[in-house]
Amino acid sequence: MPISKISHFAKLFILLFLFQAICFAKIDLTIKEKQFLKDHPIITLGIGKGWIPYIIENNEGVLTGHNIDIVNEIEKHSGLKIKFHSDKWSKVLKEAELGNIDGLAMSVAHKERSNKFDFTNMYGSMQKLIFTRKQDEKISTLKQLEGKSLAVLESNLLELKIARKLENVKIVLFTSYIEAIKAVSLGTVDAMIGEVGILHVSNKIGMPYLEPSIFLEDKLNMVFSIRNDWPEATSIINKSLRVMGEVELLEIQHKWFLKNPSKHKGSHPLSLEEKGYLKKKKVVNVCIDPNWMPFEAFDENGKHIGLSSDYFDKFRKELDIPLNIIKTDSWHETLEFTKSRKCDVISLAMKTEQRSKYLNFTQPYLKTPLVLATKLDKSFVNDFNTLSNQKLGIPKGYAFVELLKKSYPNLNIIEVDNIHEGLEKVIDGKHFGYIGTLNSIGYLFQREFAGDLKIAGKFDEKWELGTAVRDDDKILLNIFNKLISNIDEKETQKIFNKWITLKYEEKVDYSLLIRFILFAFIIILIFVFWNKKLSSLVDEKTKELQDINQNLEKRIIEEVTKSKKIEQKLFQEEKMISIGELIGNIAHQWRQPLSIISTSASSMEVSKELGLLSDKEFYSSCKSINNSAQYLSKTIDDFRDYIKKDKKETRFYLHKDIENFLNLVDTIIVENNINIISTLDEKIQLNGFENGLIQSLINIFNNSKDALIENEIKNKLIFISTMIENDYVVIRVKDNGGGIPTNNLTKIFEPYFTTKHKSVGTGLGLHLAYNIIVESMKGTIEAVNKKYTYEGIEYKGAEFVITLPIK
């Protein structure tokens, strides 16, 4: 492509261009639409804050994302600039309904909103999915969701509609996707509804724990909702979306939601409008580069050959009209024919600023490295900025003339007529080198310049080639984008294998290699010298290490034994603290029965002295004294059973073990006004360590009790339930103390971890419970924060879940 020099009237040109962008936009605007652009050059649309990757704001306040790319294209085609206002979706929706902003992005065409908004055409479509936590049990059907909780965005009408259709599913509302992702990741909610962008968000916030489990039939068709007193804005956006076409919109969507769009190519059939256009057009005139093998050329019979010829043969099979190849003598003439509209398309071309003035470009379908060819006696080039005084040839009108001058302004680039002339001038010594694509240079190396030239350098830039279409024919551009999107990767590889056989290899600079060998030889000599000098020192140190190793195992055993003793001592201290609390509890429990015994005995003594003691009073007092004594005896038995160490596993009823635990902490429960709500299966029996399980439950109870007191909860609740699930016994203990701080959830079972003052706790209570449950009883224990409803009131607290094998 010939590069025009910058006009002396550049400023005037820019002003005229801006004026044209408004008044004579690339789409055909009505008088009312043009006037609207003059009156409202910028409109403001609301979008949900944190809706990544639809809109992304970096630390400098720069916006990117799927919707940003869409509105940039709308501005490019129509001149209408769209600014975003982001906040919580509920607030954004209210602002739009009050008329404080002009409409909504990422919207859905709901009847509820149609009285205030007009809806544009669809600009994207997202399938709704159910996401779950990776490590949880696999959920693959909606039936498996029954009895579980589902996070839903409270302001998302479609998601609410989907959720309400599901049977026996608890809906938990959230104000943002980020909150919902955190809830599912932490296990407080079982699943959530969203689109594939949820994975992007979860990775972005450092919580990559979700996976898609169920693909729903429901889809979100994204539209812009525009205030209904601005119909011109809606029509301008619709015209822009039509110009962009289905392929461009899909490409933008793939860019932000798929890691490798090329893997997701599929069939893109032509629309009825496009088929009608082709029928009316009858023939498409195509220009090529006449001398650019292996990409394309004319053979001696004037036939189109090369890579592009195979691609266009494939395109012909999908179109109902001929692709007529126009004969030109040079690349420069090809560009001129396109400017004069003798050609509708160019088979292979790269997008540049200059060419964009009269051409539009499809997505690339060929990519090739850009390299430098020199004579064999030249050194390999690592830094192209060192070639500022050397002449480098490149064909006239090639896109990289423009791009290289921007990247390497000091290069002395000389335009030649074609690749043959450029390589000949290198051989003759007139030019230092020739810049071209690896494939085209390699093709000629094998056929005409073998043994004369070499590839001495590779640029970082790549030549990305697509089809160029005249800029006044948007439908034809969309058609070729679809043709390119339908290209199968296997077919691409087959075409490449047919025409391209050379691979890039860097030539070695032998002078540099010799210097490297000499340097390496010196290093080796120094190494040998020091090796001999150090050998005696190594022998001496080796003997010392052997002596150390002999004692190392003994020292390790001693340290491990010492560590275990310290840990056992701390465990014992933790249990003694617990025993101390229970002794205080027992003292409280004994006050009433001791008082009854004392009162009954004193009453009988006085009555006897006065001669008033009747048989009825005597037997009643004896019975009262006996009942109280039995109660004291049972309390002693419970305490004795608790403090003695389990020597072996026993079989016991779980509900009796829990009742014994509750008896031990009864006074604490009463004094602190704690309501115990228990749901116990009295048929459950376990093999295990009965007292160890009581110790674990006491430690969990103390954790809940402390949370209820510290957080000054008025209606203190602790729920205890037992059940059998899949041949396992499950014990759940939960409270309404507000929950455990998220950053502490993964630490609470670690030894010595505590948020209390050291005078209050050792940090071993829950660790001791963990060891008893996991190591001694071969079960599991976990803690989660949970929201739940009891007697019509919603609470939040910690839930400990103990799972034990029945056998």
PDB file of C-alpha atoms in Angstrom, residues 105-313:
ATOM      1  CA  ALA A 105     -27.140  -1.510  29.509  1.00  0.00           C
ATOM      2  CA  MET A 106     -27.085  -5.293  30.069  1.00  0.00           C
ATOM      3  CA  SER A 107     -30.869  -5.143  30.200  1.00  0.00           C
ATOM      4  CA  VAL A 108     -33.649  -7.568  29.299  1.00  0.00           C
ATOM      5  CA  ALA A 109     -36.777  -6.659  27.343  1.00  0.00           C
ATOM      6  CA  HIS A 110     -39.286  -7.098  30.187  1.00  0.00           C
ATOM      7  CA  LYS A 111     -42.936  -6.055  29.946  1.00  0.00           C
ATOM      8  CA  GLU A 112     -42.602  -4.472  33.401  1.00  0.00           C
ATOM      9  CA  ARG A 113     -40.168  -1.917  31.965  1.00  0.00           C
ATOM     10  CA  SER A 114     -41.829  -1.266  28.612  1.00  0.00           C
ATOM     11  CA  ASN A 115     -43.931   1.614  29.937  1.00  0.00           C
ATOM     12  CA  LYS A 116     -40.792   3.679  30.508  1.00  0.00           C
ATOM     13  CA  PHE A 117     -38.225   2.262  28.085  1.00  0.00           C
ATOM     14  CA  ASP A 118     -37.799   1.291  24.437  1.00  0.00           C
ATOM     15  CA  PHE A 119     -35.606  -1.743  23.769  1.00  0.00           C
ATOM     16  CA  THR A 120     -32.897  -1.968  21.110  1.00  0.00           C
ATOM     17  CA  ASN A 121     -32.058  -5.053  19.097  1.00  0.00           C
ATOM     18  CA  MET A 122     -30.157  -7.798  20.900  1.00  0.00           C
ATOM     19  CA  TYR A 123     -26.379  -7.277  21.078  1.00  0.00           C
ATOM     20  CA  GLY A 124     -25.422 -10.429  22.954  1.00  0.00           C
ATOM     21  CA  SER A 125     -26.852 -13.627  24.345  1.00  0.00           C
ATOM     22  CA  MET A 126     -25.781 -15.405  27.512  1.00  0.00           C
ATOM     23  CA  GLN A 127     -26.911 -18.839  28.608  1.00  0.00           C
ATOM     24  CA  LYS A 128     -27.854 -19.178  32.255  1.00  0.00           C
ATOM     25  CA  LEU A 129     -26.065 -21.838  34.329  1.00  0.00           C
ATOM     26  CA  ILE A 130     -26.098 -23.248  37.841  1.00  0.00           C
ATOM     27  CA  PHE A 131     -22.680 -22.988  39.558  1.00  0.00           C
ATOM     28  CA  THR A 132     -21.545 -25.018  42.581  1.00  0.00           C
ATOM     29  CA  ARG A 133     -18.408 -25.322  44.667  1.00  0.00           C
ATOM     30  CA  LYS A 134     -15.809 -27.653  43.121  1.00  0.00           C
ATOM     31  CA  GLN A 135     -15.161 -29.821  46.167  1.00  0.00           C
ATOM     32  CA  ASP A 136     -18.844 -30.370  46.968  1.00  0.00           C
ATOM     33  CA  GLU A 137     -20.896 -33.357  45.866  1.00  0.00           C
ATOM     34  CA  LYS A 138     -21.585 -33.235  42.141  1.00  0.00           C
ATOM     35  CA  ILE A 139     -24.924 -31.646  41.203  1.00  0.00           C
ATOM     36  CA  SER A 140     -25.845 -32.346  37.584  1.00  0.00           C
ATOM     37  CA  THR A 141     -29.658 -32.219  37.568  1.00  0.00           C
ATOM     38  CA  LEU A 142     -32.296 -29.827  38.881  1.00  0.00           C
ATOM     39  CA  LYS A 143     -33.717 -32.720  40.915  1.00  0.00           C
ATOM     40  CA  GLN A 144     -30.478 -32.820  42.931  1.00  0.00           C
ATOM     41  CA  LEU A 145     -30.981 -29.154  43.852  1.00  0.00           C
ATOM     42  CA  GLU A 146     -34.052 -29.988  45.911  1.00  0.00           C
ATOM     43  CA  GLY A 147     -33.538 -29.262  49.593  1.00  0.00           C
ATOM     44  CA  LYS A 148     -30.557 -26.996  48.882  1.00  0.00           C
ATOM     45  CA  SER A 149     -30.055 -23.231  48.929  1.00  0.00           C
ATOM     46  CA  LEU A 150     -29.638 -21.145  45.759  1.00  0.00           C
ATOM     47  CA  ALA A 151     -28.081 -17.670  45.526  1.00  0.00           C
ATOM     48  CA  VAL A 152     -29.947 -15.260  43.231  1.00  0.00           C
ATOM     49  CA  LEU A 153     -29.283 -11.607  42.361  1.00  0.00           C
ATOM     50  CA  GLU A 154     -32.270  -9.775  43.861  1.00  0.00           C
ATOM     51  CA  SER A 155     -32.527  -7.276  40.984  1.00  0.00           C
ATOM     52  CA  ASN A 156     -32.186  -9.829  38.154  1.00  0.00           C
ATOM     53  CA  LEU A 157     -35.718 -10.529  36.955  1.00  0.00           C
ATOM     54  CA  LEU A 158     -34.803 -13.485  34.744  1.00  0.00           C
ATOM     55  CA  GLU A 159     -32.827 -15.256  37.462  1.00  0.00           C
ATOM     56  CA  LEU A 160     -35.627 -14.734  39.968  1.00  0.00           C
ATOM     57  CA  LYS A 161     -38.101 -16.151  37.446  1.00  0.00           C
ATOM     58  CA  ILE A 162     -35.909 -19.246  36.921  1.00  0.00           C
ATOM     59  CA  ALA A 163     -35.361 -19.770  40.657  1.00  0.00           C
ATOM     60  CA  ARG A 164     -39.063 -19.544  41.500  1.00  0.00           C
ATOM     61  CA  LYS A 165     -39.809 -22.351  39.050  1.00  0.00           C
ATOM     62  CA  LEU A 166     -37.545 -24.753  40.965  1.00  0.00           C
ATOM     63  CA  GLU A 167     -39.261 -27.013  43.503  1.00  0.00           C
ATOM     64  CA  ASN A 168     -38.176 -27.279  47.147  1.00  0.00           C
ATOM     65  CA  VAL A 169     -35.199 -24.917  46.708  1.00  0.00           C
ATOM     66  CA  LYS A 170     -34.433 -22.187  49.242  1.00  0.00           C
ATOM     67  CA  ILE A 171     -33.779 -18.856  47.464  1.00  0.00           C
ATOM     68  CA  VAL A 172     -31.159 -16.613  49.104  1.00  0.00           C
ATOM     69  CA  LEU A 173     -31.079 -13.075  47.675  1.00  0.00           C
ATOM     70  CA  PHE A 174     -27.857 -11.091  47.159  1.00  0.00           C
ATOM     71  CA  THR A 175     -27.211  -7.554  45.950  1.00  0.00           C
ATOM     72  CA  SER A 176     -24.157  -8.429  43.781  1.00  0.00           C
ATOM     73  CA  TYR A 177     -22.612 -11.407  42.016  1.00  0.00           C
ATOM     74  CA  ILE A 178     -19.414 -11.000  44.048  1.00  0.00           C
ATOM     75  CA  GLU A 179     -21.352 -11.511  47.305  1.00  0.00           C
ATOM     76  CA  ALA A 180     -23.059 -14.576  45.837  1.00  0.00           C
ATOM     77  CA  ILE A 181     -19.733 -16.040  44.627  1.00  0.00           C
ATOM     78  CA  LYS A 182     -18.220 -15.608  48.095  1.00  0.00           C
ATOM     79  CA  ALA A 183     -21.236 -17.279  49.720  1.00  0.00           C
ATOM     80  CA  VAL A 184     -21.042 -20.352  47.457  1.00  0.00           C
ATOM     81  CA  SER A 185     -17.231 -20.517  47.744  1.00  0.00           C
ATOM     82  CA  LEU A 186     -17.441 -20.493  51.565  1.00  0.00           C
ATOM     83  CA  GLY A 187     -20.263 -23.045  51.638  1.00  0.00           C
ATOM     84  CA  THR A 188     -22.933 -20.830  53.205  1.00  0.00           C
ATOM     85  CA  VAL A 189     -25.039 -21.317  50.049  1.00  0.00           C
ATOM     86  CA  ASP A 190     -25.072 -24.507  47.959  1.00  0.00           C
ATOM     87  CA  ALA A 191     -25.329 -23.027  44.453  1.00  0.00           C
ATOM     88  CA  MET A 192     -25.940 -19.875  42.415  1.00  0.00           C
ATOM     89  CA  ILE A 193     -27.417 -18.814  39.058  1.00  0.00           C
ATOM     90  CA  GLY A 194     -25.298 -16.855  36.579  1.00  0.00           C
ATOM     91  CA  GLU A 195     -23.665 -16.723  33.170  1.00  0.00           C
ATOM     92  CA  VAL A 196     -20.243 -17.974  32.020  1.00  0.00           C
ATOM     93  CA  GLY A 197     -18.803 -14.589  33.058  1.00  0.00           C
ATOM     94  CA  ILE A 198     -19.154 -15.751  36.694  1.00  0.00           C
ATOM     95  CA  LEU A 199     -15.969 -17.805  36.241  1.00  0.00           C
ATOM     96  CA  HIS A 200     -14.136 -14.654  35.076  1.00  0.00           C
ATOM     97  CA  VAL A 201     -15.349 -12.780  38.175  1.00  0.00           C
ATOM     98  CA  SER A 202     -14.471 -15.578  40.627  1.00  0.00           C
ATOM     99  CA  ASN A 203     -10.923 -15.776  39.247  1.00  0.00           C
ATOM    100  CA  LYS A 204     -10.620 -11.984  39.341  1.00  0.00           C
ATOM    101  CA  ILE A 205     -11.513 -11.764  43.061  1.00  0.00           C
ATOM    102  CA  GLY A 206      -9.205 -14.643  44.004  1.00  0.00           C
ATOM    103  CA  MET A 207     -11.907 -17.272  44.645  1.00  0.00           C
ATOM    104  CA  PRO A 208     -11.601 -19.752  41.731  1.00  0.00           C
ATOM    105  CA  TYR A 209     -13.652 -22.412  43.504  1.00  0.00           C
ATOM    106  CA  LEU A 210     -16.767 -22.551  41.325  1.00  0.00           C
ATOM    107  CA  GLU A 211     -17.653 -24.778  38.400  1.00  0.00           C
ATOM    108  CA  PRO A 212     -20.676 -24.913  36.066  1.00  0.00           C
ATOM    109  CA  SER A 213     -22.917 -27.843  37.033  1.00  0.00           C
ATOM    110  CA  ILE A 214     -26.196 -27.421  35.103  1.00  0.00           C
ATOM    111  CA  PHE A 215     -26.790 -25.670  31.774  1.00  0.00           C
ATOM    112  CA  LEU A 216     -30.262 -24.145  31.837  1.00  0.00           C
ATOM    113  CA  GLU A 217     -32.483 -23.693  28.801  1.00  0.00           C
ATOM    114  CA  ASP A 218     -33.095 -20.065  29.700  1.00  0.00           C
ATOM    115  CA  LYS A 219     -30.936 -17.453  27.944  1.00  0.00           C
ATOM    116  CA  LEU A 220     -30.351 -13.787  28.650  1.00  0.00           C
ATOM    117  CA  ASN A 221     -30.747 -11.718  25.488  1.00  0.00           C
ATOM    118  CA  MET A 222     -28.924  -8.458  26.201  1.00  0.00           C
ATOM    119  CA  VAL A 223     -30.440  -5.200  24.916  1.00  0.00           C
ATOM    120  CA  PHE A 224     -30.106  -1.507  25.702  1.00  0.00           C
ATOM    121  CA  SER A 225     -33.169  -0.021  27.427  1.00  0.00           C
ATOM    122  CA  ILE A 226     -33.542   3.612  26.312  1.00  0.00           C
ATOM    123  CA  ARG A 227     -35.974   6.170  27.732  1.00  0.00           C
ATOM    124  CA  ASN A 228     -39.063   5.991  25.530  1.00  0.00           C
ATOM    125  CA  ASP A 229     -39.153   9.721  24.785  1.00  0.00           C
ATOM    126  CA  TRP A 230     -35.876   9.291  22.828  1.00  0.00           C
ATOM    127  CA  PRO A 231     -36.862   6.974  19.926  1.00  0.00           C
ATOM    128  CA  GLU A 232     -34.043   8.472  17.807  1.00  0.00           C
ATOM    129  CA  ALA A 233     -31.411   7.114  20.230  1.00  0.00           C
ATOM    130  CA  THR A 234     -32.916   3.632  19.979  1.00  0.00           C
ATOM    131  CA  SER A 235     -32.987   3.748  16.158  1.00  0.00           C
ATOM    132  CA  ILE A 236     -29.375   5.040  15.956  1.00  0.00           C
ATOM    133  CA  ILE A 237     -28.148   2.178  18.160  1.00  0.00           C
ATOM    134  CA  ASN A 238     -30.151  -0.377  16.149  1.00  0.00           C
ATOM    135  CA  LYS A 239     -28.664   0.890  12.878  1.00  0.00           C
ATOM    136  CA  SER A 240     -25.163   0.637  14.359  1.00  0.00           C
ATOM    137  CA  LEU A 241     -25.783  -2.911  15.568  1.00  0.00           C
ATOM    138  CA  ARG A 242     -27.026  -3.930  12.100  1.00  0.00           C
ATOM    139  CA  VAL A 243     -23.864  -2.489  10.521  1.00  0.00           C
ATOM    140  CA  MET A 244     -21.684  -4.380  13.009  1.00  0.00           C
ATOM    141  CA  GLY A 245     -23.421  -7.599  12.059  1.00  0.00           C
ATOM    142  CA  GLU A 246     -23.774 -10.929  13.816  1.00  0.00           C
ATOM    143  CA  VAL A 247     -20.151 -11.987  13.272  1.00  0.00           C
ATOM    144  CA  GLU A 248     -18.581  -8.873  14.803  1.00  0.00           C
ATOM    145  CA  LEU A 249     -20.917  -9.032  17.810  1.00  0.00           C
ATOM    146  CA  LEU A 250     -20.038 -12.705  18.291  1.00  0.00           C
ATOM    147  CA  GLU A 251     -16.315 -11.940  18.040  1.00  0.00           C
ATOM    148  CA  ILE A 252     -16.584  -9.333  20.804  1.00  0.00           C
ATOM    149  CA  GLN A 253     -18.480 -11.817  22.962  1.00  0.00           C
ATOM    150  CA  HIS A 254     -15.849 -14.520  22.354  1.00  0.00           C
ATOM    151  CA  LYS A 255     -13.079 -12.055  23.196  1.00  0.00           C
ATOM    152  CA  TRP A 256     -14.366 -11.588  26.754  1.00  0.00           C
ATOM    153  CA  PHE A 257     -15.922 -14.959  27.550  1.00  0.00           C
ATOM    154  CA  LEU A 258     -13.844 -17.590  25.728  1.00  0.00           C
ATOM    155  CA  LYS A 259     -10.125 -18.204  26.223  1.00  0.00           C
ATOM    156  CA  ASN A 260      -9.625 -19.420  22.643  1.00  0.00           C
ATOM    157  CA  PRO A 261     -12.363 -18.222  20.271  1.00  0.00           C
ATOM    158  CA  SER A 262     -10.947 -20.166  17.347  1.00  0.00           C
ATOM    159  CA  LYS A 263     -11.897 -23.388  19.072  1.00  0.00           C
ATOM    160  CA  HIS A 264     -15.524 -22.309  19.187  1.00  0.00           C
ATOM    161  CA  LYS A 265     -16.019 -21.684  15.514  1.00  0.00           C
ATOM    162  CA  GLY A 266     -19.082 -23.251  14.048  1.00  0.00           C
ATOM    163  CA  SER A 267     -21.448 -22.911  11.171  1.00  0.00           C
ATOM    164  CA  HIS A 268     -22.576 -19.342  10.449  1.00  0.00           C
ATOM    165  CA  PRO A 269     -25.238 -19.584   7.726  1.00  0.00           C
ATOM    166  CA  LEU A 270     -26.075 -16.575   5.597  1.00  0.00           C
ATOM    167  CA  SER A 271     -29.187 -14.615   6.511  1.00  0.00           C
ATOM    168  CA  LEU A 272     -32.076 -14.082   4.114  1.00  0.00           C
ATOM    169  CA  GLU A 273     -30.932 -10.470   3.651  1.00  0.00           C
ATOM    170  CA  GLU A 274     -27.411 -11.624   2.715  1.00  0.00           C
ATOM    171  CA  LYS A 275     -28.706 -14.271   0.302  1.00  0.00           C
ATOM    172  CA  GLY A 276     -30.925 -11.680  -1.359  1.00  0.00           C
ATOM    173  CA  TYR A 277     -27.967  -9.303  -1.636  1.00  0.00           C
ATOM    174  CA  LEU A 278     -25.827 -11.936  -3.414  1.00  0.00           C
ATOM    175  CA  LYS A 279     -28.641 -12.800  -5.797  1.00  0.00           C
ATOM    176  CA  LYS A 280     -28.919  -9.149  -6.748  1.00  0.00           C
ATOM    177  CA  LYS A 281     -25.145  -8.570  -6.984  1.00  0.00           C
ATOM    178  CA  LYS A 282     -24.556 -11.626  -9.257  1.00  0.00           C
ATOM    179  CA  VAL A 283     -20.724 -11.462  -9.127  1.00  0.00           C
ATOM    180  CA  VAL A 284     -17.997 -10.424  -6.655  1.00  0.00           C
ATOM    181  CA  ASN A 285     -14.800  -9.046  -8.216  1.00  0.00           C
ATOM    182  CA  VAL A 286     -11.632 -10.073  -6.380  1.00  0.00           C
ATOM    183  CA  CYS A 287      -8.112  -8.622  -6.637  1.00  0.00           C
ATOM    184  CA  ILE A 288      -4.971 -10.394  -5.411  1.00  0.00           C
ATOM    185  CA  ASP A 289      -1.247  -9.689  -5.093  1.00  0.00           C
ATOM    186  CA  PRO A 290       0.018 -10.974  -8.483  1.00  0.00           C
ATOM    187  CA  ASN A 291       3.509 -11.869  -7.220  1.00  0.00           C
ATOM    188  CA  TRP A 292       3.468 -13.038  -3.597  1.00  0.00           C
ATOM    189  CA  MET A 293       3.999 -16.765  -3.362  1.00  0.00           C
ATOM    190  CA  PRO A 294       3.268 -18.969  -1.496  1.00  0.00           C
ATOM    191  CA  PHE A 295       0.342 -16.742  -0.438  1.00  0.00           C
ATOM    192  CA  GLU A 296      -0.910 -15.921  -3.917  1.00  0.00           C
ATOM    193  CA  ALA A 297       0.115 -15.118  -7.493  1.00  0.00           C
ATOM    194  CA  PHE A 298      -0.828 -15.628 -11.126  1.00  0.00           C
ATOM    195  CA  ASP A 299       0.836 -18.599 -12.823  1.00  0.00           C
ATOM    196  CA  GLU A 300       2.088 -18.504 -16.409  1.00  0.00           C
ATOM    197  CA  ASN A 301      -1.452 -19.152 -17.639  1.00  0.00           C
ATOM    198  CA  GLY A 302      -2.924 -16.305 -15.579  1.00  0.00           C
ATOM    199  CA  LYS A 303      -4.532 -18.678 -13.042  1.00  0.00           C
ATOM    200  CA  HIS A 304      -4.882 -17.689  -9.361  1.00  0.00           C
ATOM    201  CA  ILE A 305      -2.611 -19.974  -7.288  1.00  0.00           C
ATOM    202  CA  GLY A 306      -1.278 -20.099  -3.708  1.00  0.00           C
ATOM    203  CA  LEU A 307      -2.768 -20.254  -0.210  1.00  0.00           C
ATOM    204  CA  SER A 308      -5.514 -17.726  -0.867  1.00  0.00           C
ATOM    205  CA  SER A 309      -6.644 -19.609  -3.982  1.00  0.00           C
ATOM    206  CA  ASP A 310      -7.460 -22.690  -1.873  1.00  0.00           C
ATOM    207  CA  TYR A 311      -9.380 -20.570   0.636  1.00  0.00           C
ATOM    208  CA  PHE A 312     -11.377 -18.865  -2.116  1.00  0.00           C
ATOM    209  CA  ASP A 313     -12.146 -22.224  -3.718  1.00  0.00           C
TER     210      ASP A 313
END
